[in-house]
CSV table of C-alpha atoms and ligand atoms in Angstrom, one decimal:
chain,number,residue,atom,x,y,z
A,138,MET,CA,169.8,-52.0,78.0
A,139,ALA,CA,168.7,-53.2,74.4
A,140,LYS,CA,166.6,-51.0,72.7
A,141,ALA,CA,166.4,-52.9,69.2
A,142,LYS,CA,163.5,-51.8,67.0
A,143,HIS,CA,161.2,-54.7,66.4
A,144,ARG,CA,160.3,-56.1,63.0
A,145,PHE,CA,157.2,-54.3,61.9
A,146,LEU,CA,154.9,-56.4,60.0
A,147,SER,CA,152.7,-53.5,58.6
A,148,GLY,CA,150.0,-53.3,56.1
A,149,PHE,CA,150.1,-57.0,55.1
A,150,LEU,CA,146.3,-57.4,54.6
A,151,ALA,CA,146.8,-60.8,53.5
A,152,ALA,CA,143.2,-62.1,53.3
A,153,SER,CA,139.9,-60.2,52.6
A,154,PHE,CA,136.4,-61.6,52.1
A,155,MET,CA,134.1,-60.7,49.3
A,156,ALA,CA,131.4,-61.5,47.4
A,157,ALA,CA,131.7,-63.8,44.4
A,158,THR,CA,129.6,-61.8,41.9
A,159,PRO,CA,131.2,-58.5,41.1
A,160,GLY,CA,129.1,-55.7,41.8
A,161,MET,CA,126.7,-57.6,44.1
A,162,ALA,CA,126.3,-56.5,47.4
A,163,PRO,CA,126.7,-59.2,50.4
A,164,ALA,CA,123.5,-58.0,51.8
A,165,GLN,CA,121.5,-58.7,48.5
A,166,SER,CA,123.3,-62.1,48.2
A,167,ALA,CA,122.3,-63.2,51.6
A,168,ALA,CA,118.7,-62.4,51.0
A,169,THR,CA,118.6,-64.5,47.8
A,170,ALA,CA,121.4,-67.4,47.8
A,171,PRO,CA,124.2,-67.9,49.9
A,172,ALA,CA,127.0,-66.6,47.8
A,173,PRO,CA,130.3,-68.7,47.6
A,174,ILE,CA,133.0,-66.8,49.6
A,175,VAL,CA,136.5,-66.9,48.2
A,176,GLN,CA,139.5,-66.1,49.8
A,177,THR,CA,142.0,-63.5,47.9
A,178,VAL,CA,145.5,-62.5,48.7
A,179,ALA,CA,146.6,-59.2,47.9
A,180,PRO,CA,149.2,-59.1,44.9
A,181,ALA,CA,152.8,-59.0,46.2
A,182,ALA,CA,153.4,-55.9,44.1
A,183,GLN,CA,150.9,-54.0,46.8
A,184,THR,CA,152.9,-55.6,49.8
A,185,PRO,CA,154.5,-53.0,51.6
A,186,ALA,CA,158.4,-53.9,52.3
A,187,PRO,CA,159.1,-54.5,56.0
A,188,ALA,CA,160.4,-51.2,57.7
A,189,PRO,CA,164.2,-51.3,57.7
A,190,GLN,CA,165.3,-52.1,61.1
A,191,LEU,CA,168.5,-52.5,63.2
A,192,ASP,CA,169.7,-55.8,62.9
A,193,VAL,CA,170.8,-56.6,66.6
A,194,ALA,CA,171.7,-60.4,65.5
A,195,ASP,CA,174.0,-59.3,62.8
A,196,MET,CA,175.8,-56.9,65.0
A,197,ILE,CA,176.5,-59.6,67.5
A,198,ALA,CA,177.6,-61.9,64.9
A,199,TRP,CA,180.3,-59.4,63.5
A,200,ARG,CA,181.3,-58.7,66.8
A,201,HIS,CA,181.8,-62.1,67.6
A,202,ASP,CA,183.7,-63.0,64.7
A,203,ILE,CA,186.0,-59.9,65.1
A,204,HIS,CA,186.5,-60.9,68.6
A,205,ALA,CA,187.7,-64.5,67.7
A,206,HIS,CA,190.2,-62.7,65.1
A,207,PRO,CA,192.0,-59.8,66.9
A,208,GLU,CA,194.7,-58.1,65.2
A,209,THR,CA,196.8,-55.4,66.8
A,210,ALA,CA,198.3,-51.9,65.9
A,211,PHE,CA,198.7,-51.2,62.1
A,212,GLU,CA,198.2,-54.9,61.4
A,213,GLU,CA,194.5,-55.1,61.2
A,214,THR,CA,194.2,-56.1,57.6
A,215,ARG,CA,191.6,-58.9,58.1
A,216,THR,CA,189.5,-56.6,60.2
A,217,ALA,CA,189.9,-53.9,57.8
A,218,ALA,CA,188.9,-56.0,55.0
A,219,LYS,CA,185.6,-57.2,56.7
A,220,VAL,CA,184.7,-53.5,57.5
A,221,GLU,CA,185.4,-52.7,54.0
A,222,ALA,CA,183.3,-55.4,52.6
A,223,LEU,CA,180.3,-55.0,54.7
A,224,LEU,CA,180.3,-51.2,54.1
A,225,LYS,CA,180.5,-52.1,50.1
A,226,SER,CA,177.5,-54.4,50.4
A,227,TRP,CA,175.2,-51.6,51.5
A,228,GLY,CA,176.2,-49.5,48.8
A,229,ILE,CA,178.5,-47.2,51.1
A,230,GLU,CA,181.7,-45.5,49.2
A,231,THR,CA,184.8,-46.9,50.8
A,232,HIS,CA,188.2,-45.4,51.0
A,233,THR,CA,190.9,-47.8,52.3
A,234,ASN,CA,194.5,-47.9,53.5
A,235,ILE,CA,194.2,-44.5,55.0
A,236,GLY,CA,197.1,-44.1,57.9
A,237,GLY,CA,197.9,-48.0,57.4
A,238,THR,CA,194.8,-50.1,57.4
A,239,GLY,CA,192.2,-47.2,58.0
A,240,VAL,CA,188.9,-47.5,56.4
A,241,VAL,CA,186.5,-44.6,55.9
A,242,GLY,CA,182.8,-45.2,54.7
A,243,VAL,CA,181.0,-42.2,53.1
A,244,LEU,CA,177.2,-42.2,53.0
A,245,ARG,CA,175.1,-39.5,51.2
A,246,GLY,CA,171.8,-38.8,52.7
A,247,GLN,CA,168.8,-37.4,50.9
A,248,ASN,CA,170.0,-34.1,50.0
A,249,THR,CA,174.0,-33.4,49.6
A,250,GLY,CA,173.6,-29.9,48.2
A,251,PRO,CA,176.1,-27.1,48.7
A,252,ASN,CA,174.2,-26.1,52.0
A,253,SER,CA,174.0,-29.8,53.5
A,254,HIS,CA,176.2,-30.5,56.6
A,255,SER,CA,178.4,-33.5,57.4
A,256,ILE,CA,179.3,-35.6,60.7
A,257,CYS,CA,181.9,-38.0,61.4
A,258,MET,CA,181.8,-41.0,63.7
A,259,ARG,CA,184.8,-43.1,64.9
A,260,ALA,CA,185.5,-46.7,65.8
A,261,GLU,CA,189.0,-48.6,66.4
A,262,LEU,CA,190.1,-51.6,64.4
A,263,ASP,CA,192.8,-52.6,66.8
A,264,ALA,CA,193.1,-55.3,69.7
A,265,LEU,CA,195.4,-55.5,72.6
A,266,PRO,CA,198.7,-57.4,72.7
A,267,MET,CA,197.5,-59.6,75.7
A,268,THR,CA,196.1,-63.1,76.4
A,269,GLU,CA,192.5,-63.4,76.8
A,270,THR,CA,191.3,-65.5,79.9
A,271,THR,CA,187.6,-65.4,79.5
A,272,THR,CA,186.5,-69.0,79.6
A,273,GLY,CA,183.2,-70.5,78.1
A,274,LEU,CA,183.1,-68.2,74.7
A,275,ASP,CA,182.4,-69.8,71.4
A,276,TYR,CA,184.2,-66.7,70.1
A,277,VAL,CA,187.4,-66.4,72.5
A,278,SER,CA,190.4,-65.4,70.7
A,279,THR,CA,192.0,-67.8,68.2
A,280,VAL,CA,195.3,-65.8,68.0
A,281,PRO,CA,197.7,-66.4,71.0
A,282,GLY,CA,198.8,-63.2,72.7
A,283,LYS,CA,196.1,-61.0,71.3
A,284,ALA,CA,192.8,-60.1,72.3
A,285,HIS,CA,189.7,-57.6,72.1
A,286,THR,CA,189.7,-56.9,75.8
A,287,CYS,CA,189.0,-53.1,75.2
A,288,GLY,CA,185.9,-53.6,73.3
A,289,HIS,CA,186.9,-52.0,69.8
A,290,ASP,CA,185.4,-55.3,68.4
A,291,ALA,CA,181.8,-53.9,69.8
A,292,HIS,CA,182.8,-50.2,68.7
A,293,MET,CA,183.1,-51.5,65.0
A,294,ALA,CA,179.9,-53.8,65.0
A,295,MET,CA,177.9,-50.8,66.5
A,296,LEU,CA,179.0,-48.6,63.8
A,297,LEU,CA,178.5,-50.9,61.2
A,298,GLY,CA,174.9,-51.6,62.3
A,299,ALA,CA,174.1,-47.8,62.3
A,300,ALA,CA,175.9,-47.7,58.7
A,301,LYS,CA,173.6,-50.4,57.5
A,302,TYR,CA,170.6,-49.1,59.0
A,303,LEU,CA,171.2,-45.4,57.8
A,304,SER,CA,172.0,-46.7,54.2
A,305,GLU,CA,168.7,-48.4,54.1
A,306,THR,CA,166.6,-45.6,55.5
A,307,LYS,CA,168.6,-42.5,54.6
A,308,ASN,CA,166.5,-40.5,57.0
A,309,PHE,CA,168.8,-37.7,57.0
A,310,THR,CA,170.3,-34.8,55.0
A,311,GLY,CA,174.0,-34.3,54.0
A,312,THR,CA,176.8,-36.9,54.6
A,313,VAL,CA,178.0,-39.1,57.1
A,314,TYR,CA,181.5,-40.2,57.4
A,315,PHE,CA,182.2,-43.7,59.0
A,316,ILE,CA,186.0,-43.5,60.5
A,317,PHE,CA,187.5,-47.1,61.2
A,318,GLN,CA,191.1,-46.3,62.5
A,319,PRO,CA,194.0,-48.4,63.2
A,320,ALA,CA,196.1,-48.5,66.1
A,321,GLU,CA,194.4,-46.6,69.0
A,322,GLU,CA,196.0,-48.8,71.7
A,323,LYS,CA,199.5,-48.2,70.8
A,324,GLY,CA,201.1,-45.9,67.9
A,325,GLY,CA,198.5,-43.3,67.5
A,326,GLY,CA,196.3,-44.5,64.4
A,327,ALA,CA,194.2,-41.2,64.6
A,328,LYS,CA,197.3,-39.2,64.1
A,329,ALA,CA,198.4,-41.4,61.3
A,330,MET,CA,195.0,-41.1,59.4
A,331,ILE,CA,195.1,-37.3,59.6
A,332,ASP,CA,198.7,-37.1,58.5
A,333,ASP,CA,197.5,-39.4,55.5
A,334,GLY,CA,195.2,-36.7,54.5
A,335,LEU,CA,192.1,-37.8,56.3
A,336,PHE,CA,190.5,-34.3,56.6
A,337,ASN,CA,191.6,-33.7,53.0
A,338,PHE,CA,188.4,-35.6,52.0
A,339,VAL,CA,186.3,-36.1,55.3
A,340,HIS,CA,184.4,-33.2,56.3
A,341,CYS,CA,183.1,-32.9,60.0
A,342,ASP,CA,181.2,-29.5,60.0
A,343,MET,CA,178.6,-30.8,62.7
A,344,GLY,CA,181.5,-32.4,64.6
A,345,ILE,CA,183.5,-35.8,65.0
A,346,TYR,CA,182.1,-38.1,67.7
A,347,GLY,CA,183.4,-41.1,69.6
A,348,MET,CA,182.0,-43.9,72.0
A,349,HIS,CA,184.0,-46.1,74.3
A,350,ASP,CA,182.4,-49.1,76.2
A,351,TRP,CA,182.3,-48.2,79.9
A,352,PRO,CA,182.4,-50.8,82.7
A,353,GLY,CA,182.1,-48.4,85.4
A,354,LEU,CA,178.8,-47.4,84.1
A,355,LYS,CA,175.3,-49.5,84.3
A,356,ALA,CA,174.2,-51.0,81.1
A,357,GLY,CA,171.3,-48.6,79.8
A,358,GLN,CA,173.4,-45.6,80.8
A,359,ILE,CA,175.5,-43.3,78.7
A,360,GLY,CA,178.1,-40.9,80.2
A,361,ILE,CA,178.7,-37.4,78.7
A,362,SER,CA,180.7,-34.4,80.1
A,363,GLU,CA,181.8,-31.0,78.4
A,364,GLY,CA,185.7,-30.1,78.5
A,365,ASN,CA,188.9,-32.4,79.0
A,366,ILE,CA,187.9,-35.9,79.6
A,367,THR,CA,190.8,-38.0,79.1
A,368,ALA,CA,194.3,-37.2,80.5
A,369,ALA,CA,197.2,-36.3,78.4
A,370,SER,CA,199.5,-39.4,79.2
A,371,ASP,CA,203.4,-38.6,78.8
A,372,ASP,CA,206.5,-40.1,80.2
A,373,PHE,CA,210.0,-39.0,80.9
A,374,SER,CA,213.3,-40.3,81.6
A,375,ILE,CA,216.0,-38.2,83.6
A,376,LYS,CA,219.8,-40.0,83.0
A,377,ILE,CA,222.0,-38.8,85.6
A,378,THR,CA,226.1,-39.0,85.1
A,379,GLY,CA,228.0,-38.6,88.3
A,380,LYS,CA,231.2,-39.7,89.3
A,381,GLY,CA,231.6,-43.4,90.1
A,382,GLY,CA,234.2,-44.7,92.6
A,383,HIS,CA,235.0,-46.6,95.7
A,384,ALA,CA,232.1,-46.6,98.2
A,385,ALA,CA,234.7,-46.1,101.0
A,386,TYR,CA,236.0,-42.5,99.5
A,387,PRO,CA,232.6,-40.8,98.7
A,388,ALA,CA,234.4,-37.5,98.9
A,389,ASP,CA,236.1,-38.4,95.9
A,390,ASN,CA,232.8,-39.3,93.9
A,391,ILE,CA,229.6,-37.3,92.8
A,392,ASP,CA,227.2,-39.2,94.3
A,393,ALA,CA,224.4,-39.9,91.7
A,394,ILE,CA,222.3,-42.0,93.9
A,395,SER,CA,221.8,-38.9,96.2
A,396,LEU,CA,221.3,-36.8,93.5
A,397,ALA,CA,218.4,-39.0,92.1
A,398,SER,CA,216.7,-39.0,95.3
A,399,ASP,CA,216.9,-34.9,95.7
A,400,ILE,CA,215.2,-34.8,92.0
A,401,VAL,CA,212.8,-37.5,92.9
A,402,LYS,CA,211.7,-35.4,96.3
A,403,GLN,CA,211.6,-31.9,94.6
A,404,LEU,CA,209.4,-33.1,91.6
A,405,HIS,CA,207.0,-34.4,94.0
A,406,GLN,CA,207.1,-31.5,96.2
A,407,TYR,CA,206.6,-29.3,93.0
A,408,ALA,CA,203.5,-31.4,92.0
A,409,ASN,CA,202.1,-31.3,95.1
A,410,THR,CA,202.6,-27.6,95.9
A,411,GLN,CA,202.7,-26.0,92.6
A,412,ILE,CA,199.8,-27.6,90.7
A,413,PRO,CA,196.3,-27.2,91.9
A,414,ALA,CA,194.6,-30.1,93.2
A,415,SER,CA,191.5,-29.3,90.7
A,416,ASP,CA,193.9,-29.7,87.6
A,417,GLY,CA,193.7,-33.4,88.3
A,418,ALA,CA,197.5,-33.7,87.5
A,419,VAL,CA,199.5,-37.0,88.3
A,420,LEU,CA,203.1,-37.4,88.6
A,421,ALA,CA,204.5,-40.5,89.3
A,422,ILE,CA,208.1,-41.8,89.6
A,423,THR,CA,208.0,-45.4,88.5
A,424,MET,CA,211.5,-46.5,88.1
A,425,LEU,CA,214.8,-45.8,89.6
A,426,HIS,CA,217.8,-47.7,88.5
A,427,GLY,CA,221.4,-47.5,89.7
A,428,GLY,CA,224.2,-49.3,91.1
A,429,GLU,CA,225.7,-52.8,90.8
A,430,ALA,CA,227.4,-53.7,93.9
A,431,VAL,CA,227.2,-52.4,97.6
A,432,ASN,CA,230.9,-51.1,97.8
A,433,VAL,CA,230.7,-49.0,94.3
A,434,MET,CA,228.9,-45.8,93.8
A,435,PRO,CA,227.9,-45.6,90.5
A,436,GLU,CA,228.5,-43.4,87.8
A,437,LYS,CA,225.1,-43.5,86.1
A,438,VAL,CA,221.5,-43.4,87.7
A,439,GLU,CA,218.2,-43.2,85.6
A,440,ILE,CA,214.9,-42.1,86.8
A,441,ASP,CA,211.7,-42.8,84.7
A,442,GLY,CA,208.1,-41.7,85.4
A,443,THR,CA,204.7,-40.6,83.9
A,444,ALA,CA,202.8,-37.3,84.0
A,445,ARG,CA,199.1,-37.3,83.5
A,446,THR,CA,197.4,-33.9,82.7
A,447,PHE,CA,194.0,-32.5,81.6
A,448,ASN,CA,194.9,-29.1,81.1
A,449,PRO,CA,197.4,-28.3,78.2
A,450,ALA,CA,199.0,-25.5,80.2
A,451,THR,CA,199.6,-27.8,83.2
A,452,GLN,CA,201.2,-30.3,80.9
A,453,ASP,CA,203.5,-27.6,79.5
A,454,LYS,CA,204.2,-26.3,83.2
A,455,LEU,CA,205.1,-30.0,84.3
A,456,ALA,CA,207.3,-30.9,81.7
A,457,GLN,CA,209.4,-27.7,81.9
A,458,ALA,CA,209.5,-28.4,85.7
A,459,ILE,CA,210.7,-31.6,85.3
A,460,GLN,CA,213.6,-30.0,83.1
A,461,ASP,CA,214.5,-27.2,85.3
A,462,ILE,CA,214.5,-29.1,88.6
A,463,SER,CA,216.7,-31.8,87.2
A,464,GLN,CA,219.2,-29.4,85.7
A,465,ARG,CA,219.5,-27.3,88.7
A,466,VAL,CA,219.9,-30.2,91.3
A,467,ALA,CA,222.7,-31.8,89.1
A,468,ALA,CA,224.2,-28.5,88.6
A,469,SER,CA,224.5,-28.3,92.5
A,470,TYR,CA,226.2,-31.5,92.7
A,471,GLY,CA,228.5,-30.7,89.7
A,472,ALA,CA,227.0,-33.8,87.7
A,473,LYS,CA,225.3,-34.0,84.0
A,474,VAL,CA,222.1,-34.6,83.3
A,475,GLU,CA,219.9,-35.4,80.5
A,476,VAL,CA,216.1,-35.1,80.3
A,477,GLN,CA,213.7,-36.3,77.8
A,478,TYR,CA,210.2,-35.8,78.0
A,479,ASN,CA,207.8,-37.8,75.7
A,480,ARG,CA,204.2,-36.3,74.9
A,481,GLY,CA,201.8,-39.3,74.6
A,482,TYR,CA,198.4,-38.8,73.5
A,483,PRO,CA,196.9,-35.5,74.1
A,484,SER,CA,193.8,-34.7,76.3
A,485,VAL,CA,190.2,-35.5,74.7
A,486,PHE,CA,188.2,-32.0,74.7
A,487,ASN,CA,184.7,-32.4,74.4
A,488,SER,CA,183.2,-29.1,72.9
A,489,HIS,CA,180.1,-27.4,74.4
A,490,ASP,CA,177.9,-27.7,71.3
A,491,GLN,CA,179.0,-31.4,70.4
A,492,THR,CA,178.6,-32.5,74.0
A,493,GLU,CA,174.8,-30.9,74.1
A,494,ASN,CA,174.3,-32.5,70.7
A,495,ALA,CA,175.4,-36.1,72.3
A,496,LYS,CA,173.2,-35.5,75.2
A,497,ALA,CA,170.1,-34.9,73.1
A,498,ALA,CA,170.7,-38.1,70.9
A,499,ALA,CA,171.7,-40.2,74.1
A,500,ALA,CA,168.2,-39.1,75.9
A,501,LYS,CA,166.4,-40.2,72.7
A,502,VAL,CA,167.6,-43.7,73.3
A,503,VAL,CA,168.2,-44.1,76.9
A,504,GLY,CA,165.9,-41.3,78.3
A,505,ALA,CA,167.4,-38.1,80.0
A,506,ASP,CA,167.5,-39.9,83.3
A,507,ASN,CA,170.1,-42.3,82.1
A,508,VAL,CA,172.3,-39.7,80.8
A,509,VAL,CA,174.9,-39.3,83.5
A,510,PRO,CA,178.1,-37.2,83.9
A,511,PHE,CA,181.4,-39.0,82.4
A,512,ALA,CA,184.0,-38.6,85.3
A,513,ARG,CA,187.1,-37.6,83.6
A,514,THR,CA,189.6,-40.7,83.1
A,515,MET,CA,193.4,-40.8,83.4
A,516,GLY,CA,193.5,-43.3,80.5
A,517,GLY,CA,194.8,-42.0,77.2
A,518,GLU,CA,192.9,-41.8,74.0
A,519,ASP,CA,193.9,-40.9,70.5
A,520,PHE,CA,190.3,-39.4,69.7
A,521,SER,CA,192.3,-36.3,71.0
A,522,TYR,CA,194.1,-35.9,67.8
A,523,TYR,CA,190.7,-35.2,66.1
A,524,THR,CA,189.2,-32.9,68.5
A,525,GLN,CA,192.5,-30.9,68.4
A,526,LEU,CA,191.2,-30.1,64.8
A,527,VAL,CA,187.6,-30.6,64.7
A,528,PRO,CA,184.9,-30.0,67.6
A,529,GLY,CA,183.6,-33.2,69.0
A,530,ALA,CA,182.3,-35.4,71.7
A,531,TYR,CA,183.5,-38.7,73.2
A,532,ILE,CA,181.2,-40.5,75.2
A,533,ALA,CA,181.0,-43.6,77.4
A,534,LEU,CA,178.4,-46.6,76.8
A,535,GLY,CA,177.5,-48.2,80.2
A,536,GLN,CA,178.4,-52.1,80.5
A,537,TRP,CA,177.7,-53.2,84.1
A,538,ASP,CA,175.0,-55.8,84.4
A,539,GLY,CA,174.5,-54.5,88.0
A,540,LYS,CA,175.3,-58.0,89.4
A,541,SER,CA,178.6,-59.3,88.1
A,542,PRO,CA,182.0,-58.1,89.6
A,543,LYS,CA,183.0,-55.0,87.3
A,544,VAL,CA,185.6,-56.1,85.0
A,545,GLN,CA,188.0,-53.2,84.0
A,546,LEU,CA,189.0,-52.2,80.3
A,547,HIS,CA,192.3,-54.1,79.4
A,548,SER,CA,191.7,-56.8,81.9
A,549,PRO,CA,192.5,-60.4,80.6
A,550,ASN,CA,188.8,-61.2,81.4
A,551,PHE,CA,187.2,-58.3,79.9
A,552,ASN,CA,184.4,-58.8,77.4
A,553,PHE,CA,181.9,-56.5,75.9
A,554,ASN,CA,178.2,-56.6,77.1
A,555,ASP,CA,176.1,-57.8,74.1
A,556,ALA,CA,173.0,-56.5,75.9
A,557,THR,CA,174.2,-53.0,75.2
A,558,ILE,CA,175.1,-53.3,71.6
A,559,ALA,CA,172.1,-52.0,70.1
A,560,THR,CA,171.9,-49.1,72.5
A,561,GLY,CA,175.1,-47.9,70.9
A,562,ALA,CA,174.2,-48.6,67.6
A,563,ASN,CA,171.0,-46.5,68.2
A,564,TYR,CA,172.9,-43.6,69.7
A,565,TRP,CA,174.7,-43.4,66.4
A,566,ILE,CA,171.4,-43.1,64.4
A,567,LYS,CA,169.7,-40.8,66.5
A,568,LEU,CA,172.5,-38.5,66.6
A,569,VAL,CA,172.8,-38.5,62.6
A,570,GLU,CA,169.0,-38.2,62.4
A,571,THR,CA,169.1,-35.3,64.8
A,572,GLU,CA,172.2,-33.5,63.6
A,573,LEU,CA,171.2,-33.8,59.9
A,574,PRO,CA,167.7,-33.7,59.9
A,575,LEU,CA,165.5,-34.2,56.7
A,576,VAL,CA,164.4,-30.9,55.2
A,577,THR,CA,161.4,-31.0,53.2
A,578,PRO,CA,162.2,-29.4,49.8
A,579,PRO,CA,159.8,-26.7,49.2
A,580,PRO,CA,156.7,-27.4,46.7
A,581,PRO,CA,157.2,-26.9,42.9
A,582,PRO,CA,155.9,-23.4,41.7
A,583,ALA,CA,152.2,-23.9,40.7
A,584,ALA,CA,151.8,-24.7,36.9
A,585,PRO,CA,149.9,-22.1,35.0
A,586,ALA,CA,146.1,-22.5,34.5
A,587,PRO,CA,145.1,-23.9,31.3
A,588,GLY,CA,144.4,-21.6,28.7
A,589,LYS,CA,146.1,-18.7,30.2
A,590,PRO,CA,149.3,-17.4,28.9
A,591,PRO,CA,152.1,-17.6,31.2
A,592,ALA,CA,153.0,-14.7,33.5
A,593,PRO,CA,155.7,-12.5,31.7
B,643,ZN,ZN1,192.0,-49.6,75.4
B,644,ZN,ZN1,189.7,-48.7,74.0
């Protein structure tokens, strides 16, 4: 749903008609002789400037340019330079090379006194290491094996569009921080920026906000929910060492294959019986490797899998269970086992207040009826590193046009729906104007009346 503000040609009273003779009323002129009529044009100095507007065409052009030149994790130099140049061109203070290629824009509003507030908004710079298959685009990826198939090109364009508009209008009090981070898809660019001192100079006392395009929601809808909304995505490996030997004499060996299948069964049983279904946790065994010949019992077998959780306590419980079950089963066989549990991105947590703020801003853009629940997703998101430190809210921007087949994020033919670009940018603008409202300063004290001595 496009909600671009239309150009407002106001107050341009280009022509007026008046009597040729100064001081003579038109009626008197008509009664005597027809006065010549001249057309005058208001002096340019009196013409009000057009109201600032959200420039949708610019945003689409920036997106298409970024889309054609995708860059992956921590290599987003061209993209970062473009973001920096645009922010600077609007007089926005910029900080670069944070956590690698990260860029931060700092925009101060009309009052930045000690009691003013600040808000943070984030977009991602990176593309995916995959080949785009969308056809018929004149801005298709020009880089083999890299593509903006998660919509981060649009995330940047929308945040830039909002930054430009806000820099022109400054219809807010306090400070806005625009965070453009590297490596969301892989590498944890959010954490890299934090580790590089992001929050030493960026202050988010009103919260940090993120947005993702969402093909599961209709264009014109915005999905928002409180609580844990993305899964923590971890992986694990279990390396078993038994005793290999001739398959004809199993009693002389330690059967690592059998041991591995016991571990797999017990892990599934644990996840199904000890983790409440309402936790929404997933444990999946995805690889099982062992053996090279039909008549040889292998010495080593490896199990690999993934664990997805929303609740940090469940995450800890599952990690511990994988360790305990593996050790116990291996001990019962007299085998050795080595378990490695790798924590990926944590779960994004939407705080109560920031979720309500996001809903209020979204309702101003798409109407309250189009602000819908954001069903939590098993996908991972490194925005979670921010929400571990700062209250925040991460929302979903509807993409589906209601007709075409839905194309999921990370599909080789995913492409952002440009009809929704203004909706996303307007959400950012309304969020700033709502959370950092202009405060009219109190009138100055009345001057003392002339002739009277000033009050003591
Ligand atoms: Zn992605
Ligand atoms: Zn993404």
